[in-house]
CSV table of C-alpha atoms and ligand atoms in Angstrom, one decimal:
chain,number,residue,atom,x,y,z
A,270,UNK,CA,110.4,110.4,211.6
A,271,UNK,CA,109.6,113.5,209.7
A,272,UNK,CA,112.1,115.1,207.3
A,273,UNK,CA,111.6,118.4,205.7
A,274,UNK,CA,113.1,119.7,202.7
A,275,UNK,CA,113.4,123.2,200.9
A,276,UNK,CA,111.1,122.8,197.7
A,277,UNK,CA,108.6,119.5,196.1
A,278,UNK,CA,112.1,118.4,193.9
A,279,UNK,CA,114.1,117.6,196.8
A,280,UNK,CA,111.2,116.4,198.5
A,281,UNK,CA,110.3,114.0,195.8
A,282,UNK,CA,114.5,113.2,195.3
A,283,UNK,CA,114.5,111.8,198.6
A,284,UNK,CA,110.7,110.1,198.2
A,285,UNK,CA,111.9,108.0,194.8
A,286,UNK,CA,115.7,107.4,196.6
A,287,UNK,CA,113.7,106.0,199.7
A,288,UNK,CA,110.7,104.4,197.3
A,289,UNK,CA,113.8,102.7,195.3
A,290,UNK,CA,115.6,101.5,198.6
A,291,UNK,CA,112.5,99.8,200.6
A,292,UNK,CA,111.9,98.1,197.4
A,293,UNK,CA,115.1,96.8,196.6
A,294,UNK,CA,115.6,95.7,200.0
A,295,UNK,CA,111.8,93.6,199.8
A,296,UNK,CA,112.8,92.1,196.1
A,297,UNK,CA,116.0,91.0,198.0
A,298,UNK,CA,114.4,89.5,200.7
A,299,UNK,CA,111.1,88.2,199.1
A,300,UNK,CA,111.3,88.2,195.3
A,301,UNK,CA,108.6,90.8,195.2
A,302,UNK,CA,108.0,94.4,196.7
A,303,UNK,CA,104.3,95.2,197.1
A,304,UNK,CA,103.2,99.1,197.1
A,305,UNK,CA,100.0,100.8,197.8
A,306,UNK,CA,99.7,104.5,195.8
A,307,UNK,CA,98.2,107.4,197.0
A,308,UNK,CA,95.6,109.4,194.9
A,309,UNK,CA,95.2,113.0,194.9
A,310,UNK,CA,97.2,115.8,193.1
A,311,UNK,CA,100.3,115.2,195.7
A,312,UNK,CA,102.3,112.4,194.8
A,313,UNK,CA,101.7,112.7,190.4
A,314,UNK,CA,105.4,114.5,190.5
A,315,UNK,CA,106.9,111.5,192.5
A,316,UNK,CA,105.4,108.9,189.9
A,317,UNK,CA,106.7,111.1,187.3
A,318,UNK,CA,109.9,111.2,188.5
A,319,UNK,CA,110.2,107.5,189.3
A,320,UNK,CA,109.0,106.9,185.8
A,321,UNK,CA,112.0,109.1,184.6
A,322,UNK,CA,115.5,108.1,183.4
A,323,UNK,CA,116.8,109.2,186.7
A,324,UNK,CA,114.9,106.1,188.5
A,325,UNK,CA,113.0,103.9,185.7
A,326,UNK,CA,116.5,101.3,185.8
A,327,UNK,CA,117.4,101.1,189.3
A,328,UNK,CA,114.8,98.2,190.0
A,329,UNK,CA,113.4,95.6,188.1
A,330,UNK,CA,109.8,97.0,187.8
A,331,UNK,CA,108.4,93.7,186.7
A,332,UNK,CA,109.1,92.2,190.2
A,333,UNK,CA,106.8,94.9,192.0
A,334,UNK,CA,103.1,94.6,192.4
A,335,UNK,CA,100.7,98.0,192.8
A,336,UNK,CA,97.5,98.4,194.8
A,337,UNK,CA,95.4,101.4,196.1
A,338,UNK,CA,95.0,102.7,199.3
A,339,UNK,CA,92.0,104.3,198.4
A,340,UNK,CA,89.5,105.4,195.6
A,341,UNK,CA,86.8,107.8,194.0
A,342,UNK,CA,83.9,105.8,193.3
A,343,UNK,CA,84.1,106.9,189.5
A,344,UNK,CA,85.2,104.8,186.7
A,345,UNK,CA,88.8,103.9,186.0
A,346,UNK,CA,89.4,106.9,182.9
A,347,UNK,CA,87.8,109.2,185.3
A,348,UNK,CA,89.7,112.3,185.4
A,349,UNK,CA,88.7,111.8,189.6
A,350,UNK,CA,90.3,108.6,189.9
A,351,UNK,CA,93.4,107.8,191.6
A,352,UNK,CA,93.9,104.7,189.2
A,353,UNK,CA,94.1,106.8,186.4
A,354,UNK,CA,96.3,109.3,187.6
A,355,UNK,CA,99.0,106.5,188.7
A,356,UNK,CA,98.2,104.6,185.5
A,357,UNK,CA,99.0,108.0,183.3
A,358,UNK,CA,101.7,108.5,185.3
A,359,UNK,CA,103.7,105.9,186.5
A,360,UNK,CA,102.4,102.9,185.5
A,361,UNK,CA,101.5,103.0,181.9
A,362,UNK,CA,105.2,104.9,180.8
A,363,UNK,CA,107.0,101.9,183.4
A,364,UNK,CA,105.1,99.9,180.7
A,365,UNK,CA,103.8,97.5,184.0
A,366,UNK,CA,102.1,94.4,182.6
A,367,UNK,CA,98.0,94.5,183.9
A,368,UNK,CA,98.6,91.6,185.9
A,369,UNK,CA,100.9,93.7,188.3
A,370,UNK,CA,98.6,96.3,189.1
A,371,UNK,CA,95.0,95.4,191.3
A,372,UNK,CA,92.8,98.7,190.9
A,373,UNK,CA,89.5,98.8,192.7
A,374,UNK,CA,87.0,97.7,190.2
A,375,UNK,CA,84.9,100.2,190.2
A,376,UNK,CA,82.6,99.5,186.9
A,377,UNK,CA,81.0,96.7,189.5
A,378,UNK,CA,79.1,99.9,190.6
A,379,UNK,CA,78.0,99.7,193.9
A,380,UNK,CA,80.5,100.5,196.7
A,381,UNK,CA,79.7,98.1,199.4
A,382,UNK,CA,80.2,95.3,196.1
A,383,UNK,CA,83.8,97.0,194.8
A,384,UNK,CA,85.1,97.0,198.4
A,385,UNK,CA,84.6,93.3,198.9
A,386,UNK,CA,85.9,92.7,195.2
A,387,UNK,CA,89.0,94.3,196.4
A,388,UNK,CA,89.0,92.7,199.6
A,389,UNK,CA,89.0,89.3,197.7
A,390,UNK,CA,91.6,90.5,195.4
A,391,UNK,CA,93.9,91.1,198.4
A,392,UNK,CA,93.6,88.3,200.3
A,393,UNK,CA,94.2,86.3,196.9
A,394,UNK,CA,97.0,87.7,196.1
A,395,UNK,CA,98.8,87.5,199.9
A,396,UNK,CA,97.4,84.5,200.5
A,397,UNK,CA,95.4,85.4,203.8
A,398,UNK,CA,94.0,82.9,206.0
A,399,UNK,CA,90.5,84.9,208.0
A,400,UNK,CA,91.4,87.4,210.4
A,401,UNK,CA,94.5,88.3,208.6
A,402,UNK,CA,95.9,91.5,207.1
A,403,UNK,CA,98.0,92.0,204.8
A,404,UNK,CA,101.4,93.4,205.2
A,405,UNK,CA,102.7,95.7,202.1
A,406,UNK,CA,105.9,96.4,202.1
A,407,UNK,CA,105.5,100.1,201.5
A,408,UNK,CA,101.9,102.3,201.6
A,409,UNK,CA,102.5,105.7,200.3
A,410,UNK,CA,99.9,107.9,201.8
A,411,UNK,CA,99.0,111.8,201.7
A,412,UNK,CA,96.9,113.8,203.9
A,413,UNK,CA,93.9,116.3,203.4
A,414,UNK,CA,93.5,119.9,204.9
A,415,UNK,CA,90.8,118.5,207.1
A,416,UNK,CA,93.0,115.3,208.6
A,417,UNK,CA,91.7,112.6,206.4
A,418,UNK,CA,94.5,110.3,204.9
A,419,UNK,CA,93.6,107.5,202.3
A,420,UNK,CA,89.4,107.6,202.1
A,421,UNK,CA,89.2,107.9,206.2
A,422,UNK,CA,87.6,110.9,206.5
A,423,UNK,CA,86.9,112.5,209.9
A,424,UNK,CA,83.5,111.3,211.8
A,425,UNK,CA,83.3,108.5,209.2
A,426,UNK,CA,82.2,105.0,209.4
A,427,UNK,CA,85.1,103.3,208.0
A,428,UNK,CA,87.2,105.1,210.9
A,429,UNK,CA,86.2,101.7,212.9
A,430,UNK,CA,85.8,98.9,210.7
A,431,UNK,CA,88.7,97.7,212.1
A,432,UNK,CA,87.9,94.1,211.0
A,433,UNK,CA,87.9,94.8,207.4
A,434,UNK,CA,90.9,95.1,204.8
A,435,UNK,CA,89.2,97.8,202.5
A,436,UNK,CA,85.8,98.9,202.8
A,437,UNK,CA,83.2,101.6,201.4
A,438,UNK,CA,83.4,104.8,202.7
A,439,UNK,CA,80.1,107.2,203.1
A,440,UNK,CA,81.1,110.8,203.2
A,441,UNK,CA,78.6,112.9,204.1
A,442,UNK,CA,80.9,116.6,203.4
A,443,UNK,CA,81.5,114.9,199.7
A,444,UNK,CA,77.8,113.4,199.2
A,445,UNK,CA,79.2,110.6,198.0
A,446,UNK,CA,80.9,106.6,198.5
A,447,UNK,CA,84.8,106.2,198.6
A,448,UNK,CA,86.7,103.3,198.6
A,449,UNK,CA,89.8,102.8,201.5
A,450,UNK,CA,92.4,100.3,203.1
A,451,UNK,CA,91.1,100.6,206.8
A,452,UNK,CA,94.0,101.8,209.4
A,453,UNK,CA,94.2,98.1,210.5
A,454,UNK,CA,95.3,97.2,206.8
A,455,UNK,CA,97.7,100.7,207.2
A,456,UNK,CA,99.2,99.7,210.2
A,457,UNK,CA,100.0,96.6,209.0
A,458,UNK,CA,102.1,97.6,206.5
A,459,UNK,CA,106.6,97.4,206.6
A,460,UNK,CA,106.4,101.0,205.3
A,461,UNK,CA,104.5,103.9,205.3
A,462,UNK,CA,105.3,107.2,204.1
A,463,UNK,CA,103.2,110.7,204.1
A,464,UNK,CA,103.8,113.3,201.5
A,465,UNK,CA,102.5,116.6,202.1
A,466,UNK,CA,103.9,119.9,200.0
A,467,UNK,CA,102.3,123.4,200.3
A,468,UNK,CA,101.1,125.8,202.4
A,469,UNK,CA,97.6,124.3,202.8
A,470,UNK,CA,98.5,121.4,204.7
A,471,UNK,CA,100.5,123.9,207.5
A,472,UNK,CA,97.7,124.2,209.6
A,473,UNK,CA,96.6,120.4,209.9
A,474,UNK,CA,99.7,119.0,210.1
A,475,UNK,CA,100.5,121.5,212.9
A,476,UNK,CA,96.8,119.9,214.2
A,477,UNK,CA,98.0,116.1,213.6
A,478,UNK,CA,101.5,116.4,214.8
A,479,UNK,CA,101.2,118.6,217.5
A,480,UNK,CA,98.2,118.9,218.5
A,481,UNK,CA,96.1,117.3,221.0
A,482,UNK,CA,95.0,113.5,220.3
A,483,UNK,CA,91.8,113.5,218.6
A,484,UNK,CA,91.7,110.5,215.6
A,485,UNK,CA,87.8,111.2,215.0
A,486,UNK,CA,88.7,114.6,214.3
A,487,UNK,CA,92.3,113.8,212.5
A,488,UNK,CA,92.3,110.6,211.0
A,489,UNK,CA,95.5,110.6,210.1
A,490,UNK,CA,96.5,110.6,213.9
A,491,UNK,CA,95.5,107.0,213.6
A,492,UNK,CA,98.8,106.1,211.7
A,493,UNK,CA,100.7,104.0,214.1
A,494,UNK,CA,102.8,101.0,212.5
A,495,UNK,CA,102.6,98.2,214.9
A,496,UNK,CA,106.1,97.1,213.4
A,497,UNK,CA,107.1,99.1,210.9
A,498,UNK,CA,108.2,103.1,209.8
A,499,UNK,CA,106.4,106.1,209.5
A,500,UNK,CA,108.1,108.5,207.7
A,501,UNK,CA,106.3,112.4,206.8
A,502,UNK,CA,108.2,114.2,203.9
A,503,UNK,CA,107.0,117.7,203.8
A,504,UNK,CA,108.2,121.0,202.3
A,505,UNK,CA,108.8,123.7,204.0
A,506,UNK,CA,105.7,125.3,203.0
A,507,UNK,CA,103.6,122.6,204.6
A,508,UNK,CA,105.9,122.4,207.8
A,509,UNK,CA,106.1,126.4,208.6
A,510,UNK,CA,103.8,125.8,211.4
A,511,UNK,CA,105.7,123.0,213.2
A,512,UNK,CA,107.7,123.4,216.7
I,719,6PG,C1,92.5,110.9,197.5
I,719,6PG,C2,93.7,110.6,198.3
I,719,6PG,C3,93.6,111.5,199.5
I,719,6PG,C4,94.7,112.5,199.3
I,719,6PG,C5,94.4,113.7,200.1
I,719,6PG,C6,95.4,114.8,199.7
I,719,6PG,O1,91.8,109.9,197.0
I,719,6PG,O2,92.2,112.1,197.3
I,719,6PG,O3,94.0,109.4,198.5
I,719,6PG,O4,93.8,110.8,200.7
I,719,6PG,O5,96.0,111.9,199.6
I,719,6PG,O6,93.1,114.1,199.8
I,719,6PG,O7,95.1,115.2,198.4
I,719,6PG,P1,96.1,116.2,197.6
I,719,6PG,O8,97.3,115.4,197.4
I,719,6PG,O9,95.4,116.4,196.3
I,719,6PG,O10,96.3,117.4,198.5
């Protein structure tokens, strides 16, 4: 479902009432609501505003567990890294205990090495038997101008290691390793939800959602929960080219 709204507040309103809901509704069910963040410059106002007055008491924070769809191959107080940014801005002022947060360790150094680190980490902590994915309850995801969503850039390896929960990532535009969930681990998930504000993301999401299927080119076309909702939250900056 996509729902579009007239500025980045009401956008992110509707992102924290919706983030709130799902994780009520997991706690109720399960005792626990598991999350995986984005990165990038999109969602810090959303973590900022769940973090605020407005949303830090409607859910008892100490019952939800964080994860990372993806991450910059840097080190944790990187001013790059996607850890940091939630850390700065959502988890540190929720006052989350470290226990509750799994971030990519990326001080192990090489790529290949942190994925399967984190790998580990999440079958741990689900309980995974081989073969089997985890199901988060909600991944929050964003999308670049050139179709890539988490780490899964366009023409890139990790595009098919379909096998894998999280992986290493070359990409050769960047000249460097990320670190990303997989689609399988993405379309596993209860939950996901895109967030894309401004006029830069017009065009691709035009290309993604409109457009004709072409998942090498527009990774983000790969999306597709096998039980589960996808929900895009755009402005109406980033929508102005949509039918
Ligand atoms: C990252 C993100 C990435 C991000 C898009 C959009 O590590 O950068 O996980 O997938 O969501 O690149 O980035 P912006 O939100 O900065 O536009």
């Amino acid at each position: 479902m996509i729902k579009t709204f007239p500025d980045v507040d009401s956008l992110n309103q509707f992102a924290a009432e919706t983030f709130i809901e799902i994780a009520a509704q997991a706690i109720k069910d399960g005792g626990k609501f598991t999350v995986a963040l984005a990165g990038g410059s999109t969602p810090k106002s959303l973590y900022q505003l769940l973090a605020s007055e407005d949303f830090r008491a409607q859910i008892d924070w100490q019952k939800v567990f964080f994860f990372f769809g993806d991450e910059r191959n840097v080190l944790p107080d990187s001013e790059e890294s996607n850890y940091r940014m939630a850390s700065e801005n959502l988890l540190k002022p929720l006052q989350v205990a470290e226990n509750q947060s799994f971030r990519w360790q990326t001080e192990l150094g090489d790529a290949e090495k942190i994925a399967a680190n984190y790998e580990q980490k999440i079958k741990t902590f689900f309980n995974l038997k081989e073969n089997e994915f985890p199901r988060f309850d909600l991944i929050l995801l964003g999308i670049g101008d050139d179709g890539h969503t988490a780490s899964l850039f366009p023409f890139t390896k990790a595009l098919h290691k379909t096998e894998k929960i999280a992986v290493a990532n070359w990409v050769e535009k960047l000249q460097t390793h990320r670190l990303t969930f997989t689609f399988t681990t993405i379309n596993n998930s209860s939950n996901v939800i895109f967030l894309a504000h401004g006029a830069t993301k017009a065009e691709v999401l035009r290309e993604v959602l409109e457009g004709s299927f072409q998942p090498e080119k527009f990774p983000s076309q790969n999306v597709e929960l096998k039980n589960g909702s996808l929900l895009w939250l755009f402005d109406e900056k980033a929508a102005q080219n949509l039918q």
